[in-house]
């Protein structure tokens, strides 16, 4: 944390790395927490004092009193889902109305965007992306096509603007022969719009830059992960936003020179939800064991997460794209029982050995190195001095490979199960 600067915390694999937990853990050190990309496709889990919350659109800094939380211009927001999420926090006793600011430039996800998401997925058949069905792709497409609705639009002549975009979608859906009934959903959505008007809708880019000039510090909370980034992920099996460090600048309206640390967060193994290439995927009992122990089921959709060993080729690529300065390794405890642990250090594709991430990882086979497991309960550990030797060796192996230090080791879902290394 540095006064007047932004630190970014970015998922650097396929999402679900544990961003919510660490943002919540870091928040006391910062003045402001801001989401810069994605929307309700995200599911960020936070556990403390025996309570569990899964946030989708609201930044994970919301549980720390007095901190400003911002939904930035790079985000997409569904008013009905936002209302449900915010009300859950209000019911739990959190006073969020003054502390949660929403960018007027964030794009609105309409009910018909969700229909389009489903329609496009059905059209793709077996090539479907496996989206979260939250209307993310169609909303960002409308943004790029310059026809989208923004949060600021709800302040004036909204009904008219809404009907115009809805009509456009209806034409598309009709052409796609997609049948739908959104009457009830639309009602809730409009309720959500009215509810959102009670929040501070701001020019968040001006607001954030003012905070920075006042010497305040900002934590940018990533959503998804680098391998799901629209440009740098496993296209077309990606989300539709910039999930990387560049997205922090555009998604918050800050200059690159404002960014200080870039925290890259990953799990001690790999997971992926949805379709697309995943060279380290395990289809055997080991994969099932990781899924069971790691409870690898989607926070948003409940789908099985595909599981595999850690992929250092992908990690190295993500570190390069984001300029990661410090790494955070999550869910280390999930590997407690394994006698040996594999890590992918290269790929084999068309008979060639690759040490970098190729244009397309389809058909890549993972080449592994095998390291001894620690076979010890990490959840009982609270300091680095108590690390089993095999864990220290695992950490060192990764650090030597990617040339960036791992500063935090997470050994459980609770806020407190977090070990800082010196
Ligand atoms: P996010 O989307 O990056 O915020 O991550 P998710 O919340 O989707 O998924 C991470 C899951 O792992 C959640 O269920 C967390 O409660 C859990 N979790 C986070 N850190 C740890 C850890 O160190 N160990 C274990 N066992 N679970 C963890
Ligand atoms: P957090 O922030 C894991 C995946 C979907 C799908 C692809 C596109 O919790 O880490 P979309 O609905 O965005 O068009 O889906 O991206 N995906 C995620 N996977 N964690 C996420 O978010 C994800 N958000 C999207 O499963 O494969
Ligand atoms: Mg998640």
Tab-separated table of N, CA and C and ligand atoms in Angstrom, residues 14-17 19 41-44 117 129-134 136-137 222-225 228 237-240 272-275 303, ligand 2:
chain	number	residue	atom	x	y	z
A	14	UNK	N	-7.730	-18.998	-14.259
A	14	UNK	CA	-9.079	-19.064	-14.849
A	14	UNK	C	-10.151	-18.576	-13.884
A	15	UNK	N	-9.833	-17.666	-12.993
A	15	UNK	CA	-10.821	-17.166	-12.035
A	15	UNK	C	-10.929	-18.068	-10.820
A	16	UNK	N	-11.738	-17.609	-9.849
A	16	UNK	CA	-11.991	-18.372	-8.619
A	16	UNK	C	-10.717	-18.684	-7.839
A	17	UNK	N	-9.745	-17.832	-7.931
A	17	UNK	CA	-8.479	-18.080	-7.253
A	17	UNK	C	-8.569	-17.799	-5.751
A	19	UNK	N	-9.870	-14.368	-4.854
A	19	UNK	CA	-9.705	-12.903	-4.842
A	19	UNK	C	-10.508	-12.260	-3.718
A	41	UNK	N	-21.081	-12.290	-13.297
A	41	UNK	CA	-20.439	-13.577	-13.621
A	41	UNK	C	-19.443	-13.939	-12.527
A	42	UNK	N	-18.977	-12.929	-11.791
A	42	UNK	CA	-18.030	-13.166	-10.694
A	42	UNK	C	-18.772	-13.702	-9.473
A	43	UNK	N	-18.066	-14.482	-8.678
A	43	UNK	CA	-18.590	-14.925	-7.389
A	43	UNK	C	-17.417	-14.930	-6.435
A	44	UNK	N	-17.359	-13.938	-5.568
A	44	UNK	CA	-16.207	-13.787	-4.676
A	44	UNK	C	-16.616	-14.140	-3.249
A	117	UNK	N	-27.578	-14.098	-24.293
A	117	UNK	CA	-26.476	-14.951	-23.831
A	117	UNK	C	-26.867	-16.424	-24.012
A	129	UNK	N	-19.464	-21.799	-25.036
A	129	UNK	CA	-18.409	-21.311	-24.144
A	129	UNK	C	-18.628	-21.813	-22.718
A	130	UNK	N	-19.904	-22.068	-22.400
A	130	UNK	CA	-20.199	-22.423	-21.010
A	130	UNK	C	-20.214	-21.168	-20.158
A	131	UNK	N	-20.877	-20.132	-20.666
A	131	UNK	CA	-20.913	-18.863	-19.928
A	131	UNK	C	-21.724	-19.027	-18.645
A	132	UNK	N	-21.682	-17.995	-17.826
A	132	UNK	CA	-22.449	-18.025	-16.583
A	132	UNK	C	-23.915	-17.681	-16.846
A	133	UNK	N	-24.237	-17.299	-18.080
A	133	UNK	CA	-25.626	-16.990	-18.434
A	133	UNK	C	-26.106	-15.657	-17.875
A	134	UNK	N	-25.182	-14.823	-17.471
A	134	UNK	CA	-25.567	-13.545	-16.852
A	134	UNK	C	-25.642	-12.393	-17.856
A	136	UNK	N	-23.247	-11.350	-19.891
A	136	UNK	CA	-21.988	-10.588	-19.920
A	136	UNK	C	-21.549	-10.265	-21.359
A	137	UNK	N	-21.465	-11.306	-22.203
A	137	UNK	CA	-21.001	-11.114	-23.583
A	137	UNK	C	-21.874	-10.128	-24.344
A	222	UNK	N	-9.718	-7.390	-9.011
A	222	UNK	CA	-9.964	-8.042	-10.283
A	222	UNK	C	-11.145	-8.992	-10.208
A	223	UNK	N	-11.695	-9.276	-11.373
A	223	UNK	CA	-12.686	-10.345	-11.486
A	223	UNK	C	-12.180	-11.290	-12.578
A	224	UNK	N	-12.698	-12.508	-12.586
A	224	UNK	CA	-12.235	-13.537	-13.511
A	224	UNK	C	-10.709	-13.710	-13.364
A	225	UNK	N	-10.030	-14.008	-14.463
A	225	UNK	CA	-8.582	-14.215	-14.389
A	225	UNK	C	-7.961	-13.970	-15.747
A	228	UNK	N	-8.955	-15.796	-18.815
A	228	UNK	CA	-10.317	-15.516	-19.302
A	228	UNK	C	-10.404	-14.113	-19.889
A	237	UNK	N	-12.842	-18.971	-25.767
A	237	UNK	CA	-13.368	-19.466	-24.487
A	237	UNK	C	-12.931	-18.545	-23.362
A	238	UNK	N	-13.434	-17.345	-23.391
A	238	UNK	CA	-13.026	-16.304	-22.442
A	238	UNK	C	-14.270	-15.531	-22.006
A	239	UNK	N	-14.089	-14.607	-21.091
A	239	UNK	CA	-15.167	-13.679	-20.789
A	239	UNK	C	-15.014	-12.486	-21.746
A	240	UNK	N	-15.818	-11.438	-21.552
A	240	UNK	CA	-15.811	-10.383	-22.571
A	240	UNK	C	-15.205	-9.070	-22.082
A	272	UNK	N	-10.781	-24.751	-13.743
A	272	UNK	CA	-11.431	-23.988	-14.806
A	272	UNK	C	-12.914	-24.351	-14.825
A	273	UNK	N	-13.782	-23.352	-14.996
A	273	UNK	CA	-15.228	-23.624	-15.168
A	273	UNK	C	-15.580	-23.281	-16.603
A	274	UNK	N	-16.458	-24.064	-17.202
A	274	UNK	CA	-16.851	-23.788	-18.588
A	274	UNK	C	-15.927	-24.500	-19.562
A	275	UNK	N	-16.176	-24.274	-20.864
A	275	UNK	CA	-15.413	-25.008	-21.880
A	275	UNK	C	-14.082	-24.335	-22.187
A	303	UNK	N	-21.659	-25.246	-10.927
A	303	UNK	CA	-21.099	-26.261	-11.823
A	303	UNK	C	-19.814	-26.852	-11.255
B	2	LIG	P1	-14.542	-14.864	-10.575
B	2	LIG	O1	-14.446	-13.362	-10.519
B	2	LIG	C1	-14.459	-18.494	-13.038
B	2	LIG	C2	-16.021	-18.143	-17.120
B	2	LIG	C3	-17.311	-18.886	-17.433
B	2	LIG	C4	-17.112	-19.168	-18.901
B	2	LIG	C5	-16.415	-17.902	-19.407
B	2	LIG	C6	-17.344	-16.870	-20.021
B	2	LIG	O2	-15.448	-15.446	-9.564
B	2	LIG	O3	-13.182	-15.478	-10.597
B	2	LIG	P2	-19.169	-15.203	-19.066
B	2	LIG	O4	-20.412	-15.463	-18.282
B	2	LIG	O5	-18.215	-14.285	-18.378
B	2	LIG	O6	-19.430	-14.777	-20.471
B	2	LIG	O7	-18.456	-16.644	-19.182
B	2	LIG	O8	-15.786	-17.338	-18.261
B	2	LIG	N1	-16.098	-17.225	-15.954
B	2	LIG	C7	-15.557	-17.480	-14.759
B	2	LIG	N2	-14.909	-18.564	-14.299
B	2	LIG	N3	-14.579	-17.399	-12.246
B	2	LIG	C8	-15.207	-16.288	-12.701
B	2	LIG	O9	-15.267	-15.144	-11.982
B	2	LIG	C9	-15.757	-16.307	-13.999
B	2	LIG	N4	-16.443	-15.414	-14.737
B	2	LIG	C10	-16.622	-15.978	-15.936
B	2	LIG	O10	-17.403	-20.073	-16.683
B	2	LIG	O11	-16.223	-20.234	-19.079
